[in-house]
Short mmCIF file of C-alpha atoms and ligand atoms in Angstrom, two decimals:
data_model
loop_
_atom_site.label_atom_id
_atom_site.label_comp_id
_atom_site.label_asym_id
_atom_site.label_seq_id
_atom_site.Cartn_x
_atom_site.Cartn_y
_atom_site.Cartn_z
CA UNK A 166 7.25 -12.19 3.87
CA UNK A 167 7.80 -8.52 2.50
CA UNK A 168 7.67 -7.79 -1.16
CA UNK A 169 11.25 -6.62 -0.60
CA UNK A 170 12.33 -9.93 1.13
CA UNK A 171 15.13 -11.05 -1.39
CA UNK A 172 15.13 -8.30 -3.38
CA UNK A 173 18.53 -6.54 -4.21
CA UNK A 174 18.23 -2.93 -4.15
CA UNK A 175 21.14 -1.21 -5.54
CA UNK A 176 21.13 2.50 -3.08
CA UNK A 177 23.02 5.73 -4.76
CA UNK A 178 23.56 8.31 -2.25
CA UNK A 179 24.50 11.83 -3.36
CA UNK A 180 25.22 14.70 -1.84
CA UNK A 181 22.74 16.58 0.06
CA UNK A 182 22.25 16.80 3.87
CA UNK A 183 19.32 14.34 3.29
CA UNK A 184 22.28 11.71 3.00
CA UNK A 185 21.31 11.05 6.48
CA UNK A 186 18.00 10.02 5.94
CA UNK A 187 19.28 7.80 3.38
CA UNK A 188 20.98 6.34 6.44
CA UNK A 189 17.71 5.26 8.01
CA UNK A 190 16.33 3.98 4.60
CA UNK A 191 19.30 1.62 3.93
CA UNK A 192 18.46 -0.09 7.37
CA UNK A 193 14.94 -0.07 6.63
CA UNK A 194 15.55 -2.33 3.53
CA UNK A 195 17.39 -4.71 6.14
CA UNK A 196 15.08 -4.78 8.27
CA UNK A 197 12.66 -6.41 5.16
CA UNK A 198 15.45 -8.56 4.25
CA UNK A 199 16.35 -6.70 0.82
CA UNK A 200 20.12 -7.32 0.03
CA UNK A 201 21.34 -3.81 -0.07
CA UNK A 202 24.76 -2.49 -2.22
CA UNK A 203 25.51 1.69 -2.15
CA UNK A 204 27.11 3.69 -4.13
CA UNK A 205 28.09 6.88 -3.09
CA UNK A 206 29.24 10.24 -5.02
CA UNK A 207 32.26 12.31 -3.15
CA UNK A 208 30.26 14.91 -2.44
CA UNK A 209 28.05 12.18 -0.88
CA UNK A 210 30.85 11.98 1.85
CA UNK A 211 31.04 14.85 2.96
CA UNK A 212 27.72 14.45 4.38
CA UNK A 213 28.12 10.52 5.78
CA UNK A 214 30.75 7.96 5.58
CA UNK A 215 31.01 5.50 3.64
CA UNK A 216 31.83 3.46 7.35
CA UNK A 217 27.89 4.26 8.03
CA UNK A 218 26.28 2.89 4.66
CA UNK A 219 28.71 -0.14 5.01
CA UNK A 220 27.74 -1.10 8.84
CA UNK A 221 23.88 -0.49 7.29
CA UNK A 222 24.11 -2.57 4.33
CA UNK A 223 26.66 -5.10 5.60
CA UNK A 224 28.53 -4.00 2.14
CA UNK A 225 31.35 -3.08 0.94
CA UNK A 226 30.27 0.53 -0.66
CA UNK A 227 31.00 1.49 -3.74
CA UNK A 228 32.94 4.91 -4.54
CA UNK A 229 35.20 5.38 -7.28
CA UNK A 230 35.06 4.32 -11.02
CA UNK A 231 38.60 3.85 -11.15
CA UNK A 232 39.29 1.65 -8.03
CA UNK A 233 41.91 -0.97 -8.70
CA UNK A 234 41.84 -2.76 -5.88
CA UNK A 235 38.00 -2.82 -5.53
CA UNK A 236 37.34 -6.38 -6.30
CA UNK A 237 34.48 -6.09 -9.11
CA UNK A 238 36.50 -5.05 -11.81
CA UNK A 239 33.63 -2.38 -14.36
CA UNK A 240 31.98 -2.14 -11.10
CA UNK A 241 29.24 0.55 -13.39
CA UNK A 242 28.91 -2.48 -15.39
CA UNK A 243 28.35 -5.28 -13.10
CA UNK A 244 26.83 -3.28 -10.11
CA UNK A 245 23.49 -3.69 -11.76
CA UNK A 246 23.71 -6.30 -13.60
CA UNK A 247 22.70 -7.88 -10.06
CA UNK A 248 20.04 -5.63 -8.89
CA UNK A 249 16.64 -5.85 -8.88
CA UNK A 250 16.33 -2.33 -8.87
CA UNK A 251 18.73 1.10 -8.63
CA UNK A 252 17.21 3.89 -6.34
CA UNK A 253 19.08 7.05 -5.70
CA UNK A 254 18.04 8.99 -2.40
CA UNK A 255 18.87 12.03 -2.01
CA UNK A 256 18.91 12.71 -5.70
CA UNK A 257 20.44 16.22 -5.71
CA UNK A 258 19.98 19.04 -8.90
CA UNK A 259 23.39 18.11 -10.23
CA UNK A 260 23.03 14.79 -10.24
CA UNK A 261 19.33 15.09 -11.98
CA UNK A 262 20.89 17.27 -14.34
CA UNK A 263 23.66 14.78 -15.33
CA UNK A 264 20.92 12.23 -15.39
CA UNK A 265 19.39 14.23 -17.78
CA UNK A 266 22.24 15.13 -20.35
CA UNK A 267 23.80 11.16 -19.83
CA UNK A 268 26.36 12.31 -18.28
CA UNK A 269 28.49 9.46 -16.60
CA UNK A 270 31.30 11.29 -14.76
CA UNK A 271 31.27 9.29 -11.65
CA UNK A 272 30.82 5.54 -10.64
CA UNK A 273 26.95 5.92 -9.76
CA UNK A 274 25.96 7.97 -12.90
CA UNK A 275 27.81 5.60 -15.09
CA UNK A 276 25.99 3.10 -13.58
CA UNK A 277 22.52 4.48 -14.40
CA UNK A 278 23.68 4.45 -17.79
CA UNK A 279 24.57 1.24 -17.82
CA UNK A 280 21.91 -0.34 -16.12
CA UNK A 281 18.55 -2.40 -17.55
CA UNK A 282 16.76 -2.30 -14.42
CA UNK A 283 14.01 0.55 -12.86
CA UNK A 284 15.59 3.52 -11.75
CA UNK A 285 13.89 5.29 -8.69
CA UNK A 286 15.17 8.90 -8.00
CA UNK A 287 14.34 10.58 -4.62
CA UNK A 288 14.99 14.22 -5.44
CA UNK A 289 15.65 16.41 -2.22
CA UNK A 290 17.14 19.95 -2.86
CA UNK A 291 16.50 23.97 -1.49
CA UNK A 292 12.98 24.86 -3.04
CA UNK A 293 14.53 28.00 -5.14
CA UNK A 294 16.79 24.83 -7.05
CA UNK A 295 13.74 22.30 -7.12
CA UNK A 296 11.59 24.93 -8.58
CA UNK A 297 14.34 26.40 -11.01
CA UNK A 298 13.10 25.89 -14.79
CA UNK A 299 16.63 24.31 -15.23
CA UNK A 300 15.57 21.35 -12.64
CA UNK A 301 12.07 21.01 -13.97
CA UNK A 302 13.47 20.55 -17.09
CA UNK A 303 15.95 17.95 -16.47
CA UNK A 304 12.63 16.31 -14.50
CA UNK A 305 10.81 16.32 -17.23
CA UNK A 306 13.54 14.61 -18.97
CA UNK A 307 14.42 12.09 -16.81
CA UNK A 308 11.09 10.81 -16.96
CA UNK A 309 11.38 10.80 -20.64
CA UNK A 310 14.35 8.61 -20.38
CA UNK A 311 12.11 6.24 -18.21
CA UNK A 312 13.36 7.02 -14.87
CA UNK A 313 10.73 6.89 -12.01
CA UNK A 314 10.48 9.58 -9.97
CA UNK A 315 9.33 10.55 -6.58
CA UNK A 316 8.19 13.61 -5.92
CA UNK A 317 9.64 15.53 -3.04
CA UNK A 318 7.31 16.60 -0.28
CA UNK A 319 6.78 20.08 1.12
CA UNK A 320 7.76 21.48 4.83
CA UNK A 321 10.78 22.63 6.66
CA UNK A 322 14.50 21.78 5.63
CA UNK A 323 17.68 21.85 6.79
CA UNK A 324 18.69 25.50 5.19
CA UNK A 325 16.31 26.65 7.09
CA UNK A 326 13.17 27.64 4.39
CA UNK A 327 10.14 26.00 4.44
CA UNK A 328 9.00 24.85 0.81
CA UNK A 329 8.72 21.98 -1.94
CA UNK A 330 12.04 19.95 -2.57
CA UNK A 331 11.77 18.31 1.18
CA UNK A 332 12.92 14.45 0.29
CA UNK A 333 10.09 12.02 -0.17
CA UNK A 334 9.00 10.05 2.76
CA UNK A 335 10.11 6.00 3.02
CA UNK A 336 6.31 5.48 3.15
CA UNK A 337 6.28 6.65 -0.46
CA UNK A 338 9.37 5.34 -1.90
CA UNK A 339 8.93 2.10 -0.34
CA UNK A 340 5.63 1.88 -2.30
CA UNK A 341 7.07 2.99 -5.32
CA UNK A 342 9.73 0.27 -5.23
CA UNK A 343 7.06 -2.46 -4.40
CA UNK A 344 4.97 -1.16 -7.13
CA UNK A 345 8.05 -1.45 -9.67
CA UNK A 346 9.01 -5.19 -8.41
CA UNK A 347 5.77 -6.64 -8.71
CA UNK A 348 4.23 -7.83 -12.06
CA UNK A 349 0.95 -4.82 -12.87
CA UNK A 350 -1.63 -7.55 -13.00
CA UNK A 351 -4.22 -4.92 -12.14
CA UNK A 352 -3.36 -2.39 -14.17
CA UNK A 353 -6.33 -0.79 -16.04
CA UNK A 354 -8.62 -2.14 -13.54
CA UNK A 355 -10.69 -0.05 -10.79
CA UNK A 356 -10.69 -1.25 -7.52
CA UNK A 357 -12.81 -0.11 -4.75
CA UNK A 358 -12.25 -1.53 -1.56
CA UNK A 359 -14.18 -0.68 2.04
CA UNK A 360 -12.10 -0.54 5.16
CA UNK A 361 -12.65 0.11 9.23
CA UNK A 362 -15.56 -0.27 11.48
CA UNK A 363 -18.72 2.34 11.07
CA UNK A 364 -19.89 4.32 14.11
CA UNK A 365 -23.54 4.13 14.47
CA UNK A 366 -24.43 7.56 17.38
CA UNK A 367 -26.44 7.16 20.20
CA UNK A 368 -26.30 11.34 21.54
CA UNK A 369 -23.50 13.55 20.74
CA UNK A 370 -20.89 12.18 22.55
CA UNK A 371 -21.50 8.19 21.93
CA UNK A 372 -21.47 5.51 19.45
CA UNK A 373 -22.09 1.76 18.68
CA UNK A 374 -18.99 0.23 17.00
CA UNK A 375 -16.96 -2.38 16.32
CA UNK A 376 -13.05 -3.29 17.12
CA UNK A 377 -11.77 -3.59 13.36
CA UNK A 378 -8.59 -1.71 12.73
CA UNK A 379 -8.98 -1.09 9.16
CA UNK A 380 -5.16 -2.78 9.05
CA UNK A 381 -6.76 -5.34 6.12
CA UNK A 382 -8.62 -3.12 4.44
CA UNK A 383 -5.50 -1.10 4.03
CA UNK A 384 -3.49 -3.67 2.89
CA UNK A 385 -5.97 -4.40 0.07
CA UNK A 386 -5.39 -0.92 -0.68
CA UNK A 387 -1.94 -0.37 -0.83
CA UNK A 388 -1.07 -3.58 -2.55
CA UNK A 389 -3.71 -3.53 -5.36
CA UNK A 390 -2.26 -0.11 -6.35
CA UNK A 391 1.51 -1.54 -6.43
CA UNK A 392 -0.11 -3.64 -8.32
CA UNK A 393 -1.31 -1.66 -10.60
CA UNK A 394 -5.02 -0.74 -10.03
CA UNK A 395 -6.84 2.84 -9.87
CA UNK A 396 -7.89 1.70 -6.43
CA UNK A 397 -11.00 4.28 -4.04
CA UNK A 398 -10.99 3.35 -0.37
CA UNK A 399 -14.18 4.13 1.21
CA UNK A 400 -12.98 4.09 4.99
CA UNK A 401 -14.82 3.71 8.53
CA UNK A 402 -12.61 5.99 11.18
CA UNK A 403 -9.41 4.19 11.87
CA UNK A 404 -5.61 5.21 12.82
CA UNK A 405 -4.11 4.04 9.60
CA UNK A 406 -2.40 7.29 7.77
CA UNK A 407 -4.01 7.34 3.98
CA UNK A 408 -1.77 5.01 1.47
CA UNK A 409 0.09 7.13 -0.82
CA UNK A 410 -1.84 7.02 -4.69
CA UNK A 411 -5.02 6.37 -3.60
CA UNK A 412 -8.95 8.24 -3.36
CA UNK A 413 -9.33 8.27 0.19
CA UNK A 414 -12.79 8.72 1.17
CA UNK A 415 -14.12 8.58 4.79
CA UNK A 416 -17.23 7.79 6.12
CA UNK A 417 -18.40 7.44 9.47
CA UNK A 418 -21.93 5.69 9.75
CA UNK A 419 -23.23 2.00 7.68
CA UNK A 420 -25.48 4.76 6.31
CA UNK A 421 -22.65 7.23 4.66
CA UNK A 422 -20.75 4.05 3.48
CA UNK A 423 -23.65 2.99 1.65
CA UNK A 424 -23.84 5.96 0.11
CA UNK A 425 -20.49 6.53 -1.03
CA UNK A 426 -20.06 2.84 -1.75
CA UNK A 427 -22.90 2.18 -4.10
CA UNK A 428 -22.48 6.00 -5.81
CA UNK A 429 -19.96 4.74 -7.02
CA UNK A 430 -20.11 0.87 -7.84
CA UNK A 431 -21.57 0.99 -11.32
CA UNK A 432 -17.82 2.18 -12.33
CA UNK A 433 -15.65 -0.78 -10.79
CA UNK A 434 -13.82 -3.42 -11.91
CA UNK A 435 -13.53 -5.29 -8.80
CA UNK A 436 -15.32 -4.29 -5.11
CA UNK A 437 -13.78 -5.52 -2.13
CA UNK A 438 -16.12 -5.01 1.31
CA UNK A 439 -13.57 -5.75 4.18
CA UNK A 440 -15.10 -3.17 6.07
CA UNK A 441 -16.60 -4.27 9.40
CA UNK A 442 -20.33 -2.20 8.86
CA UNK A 443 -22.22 -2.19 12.17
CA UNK A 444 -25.68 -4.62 11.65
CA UNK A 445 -27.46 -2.14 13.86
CA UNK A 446 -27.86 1.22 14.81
CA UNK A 447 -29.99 3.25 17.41
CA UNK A 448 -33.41 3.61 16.25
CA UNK A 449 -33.01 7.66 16.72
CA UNK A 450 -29.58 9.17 17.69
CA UNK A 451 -30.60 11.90 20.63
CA UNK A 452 -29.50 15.06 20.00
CA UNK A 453 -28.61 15.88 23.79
CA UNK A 454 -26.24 13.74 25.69
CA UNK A 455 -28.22 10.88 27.13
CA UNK A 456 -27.95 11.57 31.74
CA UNK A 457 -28.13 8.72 33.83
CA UNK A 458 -31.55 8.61 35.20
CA UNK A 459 -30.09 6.11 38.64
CA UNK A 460 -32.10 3.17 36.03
CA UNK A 461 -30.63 1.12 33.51
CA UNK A 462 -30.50 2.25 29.86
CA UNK A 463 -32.76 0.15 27.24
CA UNK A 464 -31.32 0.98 23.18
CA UNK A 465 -33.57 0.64 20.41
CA UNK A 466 -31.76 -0.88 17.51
CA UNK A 467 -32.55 -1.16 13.55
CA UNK A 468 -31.03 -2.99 11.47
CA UNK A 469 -28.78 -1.28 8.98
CA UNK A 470 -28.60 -1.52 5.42
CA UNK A 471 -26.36 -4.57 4.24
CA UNK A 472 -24.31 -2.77 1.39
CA UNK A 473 -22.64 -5.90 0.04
CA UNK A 474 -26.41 -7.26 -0.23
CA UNK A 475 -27.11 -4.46 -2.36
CA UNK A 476 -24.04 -5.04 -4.15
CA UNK A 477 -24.62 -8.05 -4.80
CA UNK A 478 -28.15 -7.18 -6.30
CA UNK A 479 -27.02 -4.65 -8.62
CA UNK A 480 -23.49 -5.69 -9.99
CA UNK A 481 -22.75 -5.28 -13.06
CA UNK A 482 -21.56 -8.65 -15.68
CA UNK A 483 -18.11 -8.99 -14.98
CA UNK A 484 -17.70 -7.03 -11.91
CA UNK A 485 -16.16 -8.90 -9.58
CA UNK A 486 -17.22 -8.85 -5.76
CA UNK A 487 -15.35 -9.81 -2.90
CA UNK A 488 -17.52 -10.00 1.28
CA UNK A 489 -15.10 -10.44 3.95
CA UNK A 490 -16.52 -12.62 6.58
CA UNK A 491 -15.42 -12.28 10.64
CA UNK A 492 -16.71 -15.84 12.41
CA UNK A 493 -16.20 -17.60 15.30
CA UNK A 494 -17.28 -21.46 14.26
CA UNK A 495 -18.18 -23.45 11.40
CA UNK A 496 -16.80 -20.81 9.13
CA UNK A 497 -16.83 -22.38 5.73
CA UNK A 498 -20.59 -23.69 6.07
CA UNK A 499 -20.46 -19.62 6.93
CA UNK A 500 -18.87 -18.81 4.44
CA UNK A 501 -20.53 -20.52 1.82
CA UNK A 502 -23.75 -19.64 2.96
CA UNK A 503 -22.62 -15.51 2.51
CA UNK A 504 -21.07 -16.35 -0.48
CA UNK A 505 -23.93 -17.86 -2.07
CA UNK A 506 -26.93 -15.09 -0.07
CA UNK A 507 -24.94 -12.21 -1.23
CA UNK A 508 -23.80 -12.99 -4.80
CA UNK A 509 -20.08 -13.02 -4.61
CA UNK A 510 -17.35 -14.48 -6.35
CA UNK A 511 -15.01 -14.59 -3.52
CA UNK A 512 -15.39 -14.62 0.40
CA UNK A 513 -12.48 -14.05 2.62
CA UNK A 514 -13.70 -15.74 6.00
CA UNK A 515 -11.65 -14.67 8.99
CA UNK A 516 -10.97 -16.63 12.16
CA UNK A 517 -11.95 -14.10 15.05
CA UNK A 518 -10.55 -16.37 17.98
CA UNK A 519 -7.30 -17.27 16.89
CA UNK A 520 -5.06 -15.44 19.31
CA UNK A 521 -3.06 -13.84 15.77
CA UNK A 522 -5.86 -12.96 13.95
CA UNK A 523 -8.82 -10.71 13.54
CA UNK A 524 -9.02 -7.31 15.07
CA UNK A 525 -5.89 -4.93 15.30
CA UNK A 526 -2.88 -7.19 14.75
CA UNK A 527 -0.60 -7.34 11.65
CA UNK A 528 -1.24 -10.95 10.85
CA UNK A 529 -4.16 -13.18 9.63
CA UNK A 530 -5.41 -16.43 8.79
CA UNK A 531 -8.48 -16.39 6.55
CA UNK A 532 -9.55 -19.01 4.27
CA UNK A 533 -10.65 -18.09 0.65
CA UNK A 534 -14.23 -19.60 -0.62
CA UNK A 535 -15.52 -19.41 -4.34
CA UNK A 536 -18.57 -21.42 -5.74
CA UNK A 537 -15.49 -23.64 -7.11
CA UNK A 538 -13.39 -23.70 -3.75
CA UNK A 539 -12.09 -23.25 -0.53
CA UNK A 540 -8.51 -22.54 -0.02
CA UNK A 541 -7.10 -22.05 3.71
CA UNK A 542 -4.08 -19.67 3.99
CA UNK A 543 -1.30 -20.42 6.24
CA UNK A 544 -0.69 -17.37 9.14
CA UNK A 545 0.42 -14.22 6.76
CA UNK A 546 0.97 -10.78 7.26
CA UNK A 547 -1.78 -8.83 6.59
CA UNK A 548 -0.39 -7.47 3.16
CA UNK A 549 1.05 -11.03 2.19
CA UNK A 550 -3.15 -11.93 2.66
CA UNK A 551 -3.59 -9.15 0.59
CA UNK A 552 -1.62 -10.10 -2.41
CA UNK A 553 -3.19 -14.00 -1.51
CA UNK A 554 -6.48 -12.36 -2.24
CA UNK A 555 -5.38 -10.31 -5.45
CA UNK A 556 -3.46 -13.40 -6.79
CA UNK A 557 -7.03 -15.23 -6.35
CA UNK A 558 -9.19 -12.34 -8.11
CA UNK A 559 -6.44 -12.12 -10.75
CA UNK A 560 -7.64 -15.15 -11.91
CA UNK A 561 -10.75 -14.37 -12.43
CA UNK A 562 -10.10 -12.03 -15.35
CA UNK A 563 -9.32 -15.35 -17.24
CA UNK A 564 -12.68 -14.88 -19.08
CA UNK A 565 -13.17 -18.71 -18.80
CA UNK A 566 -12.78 -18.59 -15.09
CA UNK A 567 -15.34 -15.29 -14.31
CA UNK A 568 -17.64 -16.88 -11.92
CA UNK A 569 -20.06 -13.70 -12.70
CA UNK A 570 -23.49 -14.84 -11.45
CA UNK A 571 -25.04 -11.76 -12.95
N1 CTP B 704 -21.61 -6.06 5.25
C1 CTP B 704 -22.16 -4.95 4.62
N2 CTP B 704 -23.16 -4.26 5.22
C2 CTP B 704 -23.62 -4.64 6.43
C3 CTP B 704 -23.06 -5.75 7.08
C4 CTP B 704 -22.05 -6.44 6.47
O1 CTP B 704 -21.73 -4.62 3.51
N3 CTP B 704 -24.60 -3.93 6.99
C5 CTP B 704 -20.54 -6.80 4.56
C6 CTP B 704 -19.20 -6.76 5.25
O2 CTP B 704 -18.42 -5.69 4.77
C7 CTP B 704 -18.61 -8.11 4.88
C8 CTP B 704 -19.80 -9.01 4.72
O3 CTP B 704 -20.93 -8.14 4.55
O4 CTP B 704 -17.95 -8.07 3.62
C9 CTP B 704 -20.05 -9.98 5.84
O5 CTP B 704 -20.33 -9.34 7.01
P1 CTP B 704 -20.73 -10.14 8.35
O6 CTP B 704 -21.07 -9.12 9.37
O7 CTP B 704 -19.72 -11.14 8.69
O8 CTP B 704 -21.95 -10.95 7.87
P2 CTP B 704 -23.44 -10.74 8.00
O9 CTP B 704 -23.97 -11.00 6.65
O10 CTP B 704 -23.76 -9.40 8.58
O11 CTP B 704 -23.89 -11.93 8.94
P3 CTP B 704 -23.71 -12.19 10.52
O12 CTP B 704 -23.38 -10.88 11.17
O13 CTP B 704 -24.98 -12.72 10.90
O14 CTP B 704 -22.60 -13.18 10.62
#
């Protein structure tokens, strides 16, 4: 289940050739089962028709202010009265500057007016008119009046000039309406979390390493800042594009994670180590590429330092401290056992055979084990895990509940 599964997302479109990306995001929200409604601004039209945003949405879309035979009667009244949430993509300069004066000249701006729910705006405009002291001004404004914004991004647009005013990507306004839908339960705390596999080198071209994807690590990420954490992610090479509103910091060996990791663990909240830290590296990594010799090869391999050991040794009262643990049998006696060697409050143990979860798929079925009990999860995505495991260390911050061993 998505975070927007449900949710009723009320889309203004206004007039800007980004209209057509707009197009895309409506779909999108489909896709994630979101109940989609659009309003549109004439000069909206002239870019895409209404016919488009109504196949999309599966809506009627809403135009004019003063349409009789519409059938919701003070449609700027009643249009959000049912949303969860307005978002307006492309927001163009005019429209920001009506926003800001409270202007309500047309359906959708007398809708913002009218409505008690979050407001996203997606501005998208030529960089000379995003940069103009006139549209900063009205920015500035808007957010004074409480509406979120996100901020354009910078490249190539369709006038041809390469610049700032470029509209947002979904990436980031899909995390910005997750972030406004769910309750802040994190908010003021700092969150570090560990993601990925390490590489351990054997010569300059080769490595020990591991299969994990980083995809729950990620997760953790991206949903403990919607909900409201500061959140650092310490990362092992992976594919994953960084999650908007977060430290990214990337590491490569068990050695540089340790480093980074316990630099900075005196100054969190709440450490999470999903990261999948190779036990063992070569004794010495050679510094020319290792030839074949017509032999086999025999490695030398030392154990690595166990950061969540350490951790677990020098956390703070309070702190709360999450292991992740990947098994293949008798996982809660596993589990346990971890939970209890490494000082933790929480251990998320993780089913490596099962043919859905584990290493580089989008689901996972892990099983959550404090010193008071042991909770199995049904098959989840990997974010719904996340917010599983978040909902869990929520609790904790019920003083009565802190299992600090410290
Ligand atoms: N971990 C770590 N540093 C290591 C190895 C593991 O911080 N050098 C952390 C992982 O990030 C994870 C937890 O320890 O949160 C459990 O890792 P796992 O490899 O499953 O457990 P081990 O304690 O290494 O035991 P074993 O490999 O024998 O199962």
């Amino acid at each position: 289940m998505s975070g927007l599964q449900g949710k009723r997302v009320l889309f203004g479109v206004t007039g800007s050739i980004a209209a057509y990306k707009a197009a895309q995001w409506v779909r999108d929200l489909g896709k994630e089962e979101a109940l989609v409604d659009v309003v549109m601004t004439a000069a909206a039209e002239k870019f895409v028709t209404p016919l488009t945003f109504a196949a999309l949405s599966g809506n009627h879309v809403h135009r004019d202010m003063f349409d009789e035979a519409a059938e919701l009667v003070m449609a700027h009244i009643n249009l959000s009265r049912d949303a969860d949430i307005l978002l307006i993509a492309p927001a163009t300069a005019q429209t920001l500057a009506k926003l800001a004066a409270g202007i309500a000249d047309n359906l959708l701006t007398a809708v913002v007016l009218a409505a008690h729910i979050p407001v996203v705006l997606c501005p998208a405009m030529n960089t000379a008119m995003w940069t103009h002291a006139a549209t900063q001004n009205n920015l500035l404004r808007v957010r004074q009046l409480g509406y979120h914004v996100v901020q354009p991004g910078c490249g190539s647009m369709a006038c041809g000039e390469t610049g700032d005013g470029r509209l947002a990507e979904w990436d980031c306004v899909r995390e910005a309406l997750l972030s406004l839908l769910q309750p802040a339960d994190l908010s003021g705390k700092k969150v570090m979390i560990t993601a990925g596999p390490t590489r351990e080198p054997l010569d300059p071209v080769r490595f020990l390493s591991n299969r994990s994807s980083g995809k729950m690590g990620y997760a953790l990420a991206r949903t403990a800042r919607r909900r409201g954490a500061e959140v650092t992610l310490v990362t092992g090479p992976v594919a994953l594009p960084p999650p908007p509103g977060i430290v990214v910091i990337p590491v490569t060996t068990a050695e540089d994670m340790a480093e980074a990791v316990l630099a900075r663990s005196d100054e969190m909240d709440i450490i999470v180590k999903s990261a999948a830290v190779a036990d063992f590296k070569p004794l010495a990594c050679q510094s020319l590429k290792i030839k074949k010799t017509g032999q086999g090869l025999q490695l030398d391999l030392v154990k690595n330092i166990d950061i969540l050991l350490e951790l677990g040794k020098k956390r703070r009262k309070h702190q709360v401290l999450v292991g992740f643990a990947a098994e293949s049998h008798d996982h809660v006696e596993e589990g346990r056992r971890k939970l209890s060697a490494k000082n933790l409050d929480l251990i998320v143990v993780n089913d490596i055979l099962g043919p859905r979860t584990g290493f580089d798929v989008d689901t996972n079925q892990v099983s959550l084990i404090s010193r008071s009990f042991s909770r199995q999860l049904p098959l989840l995505s990997k974010e719904d895990t996340a917010d599983q495991i978040w909902d869990t260390v929520a609790t904790f911050f019920n003083d009565s509940q802190i299992e600090s061993l410290s």
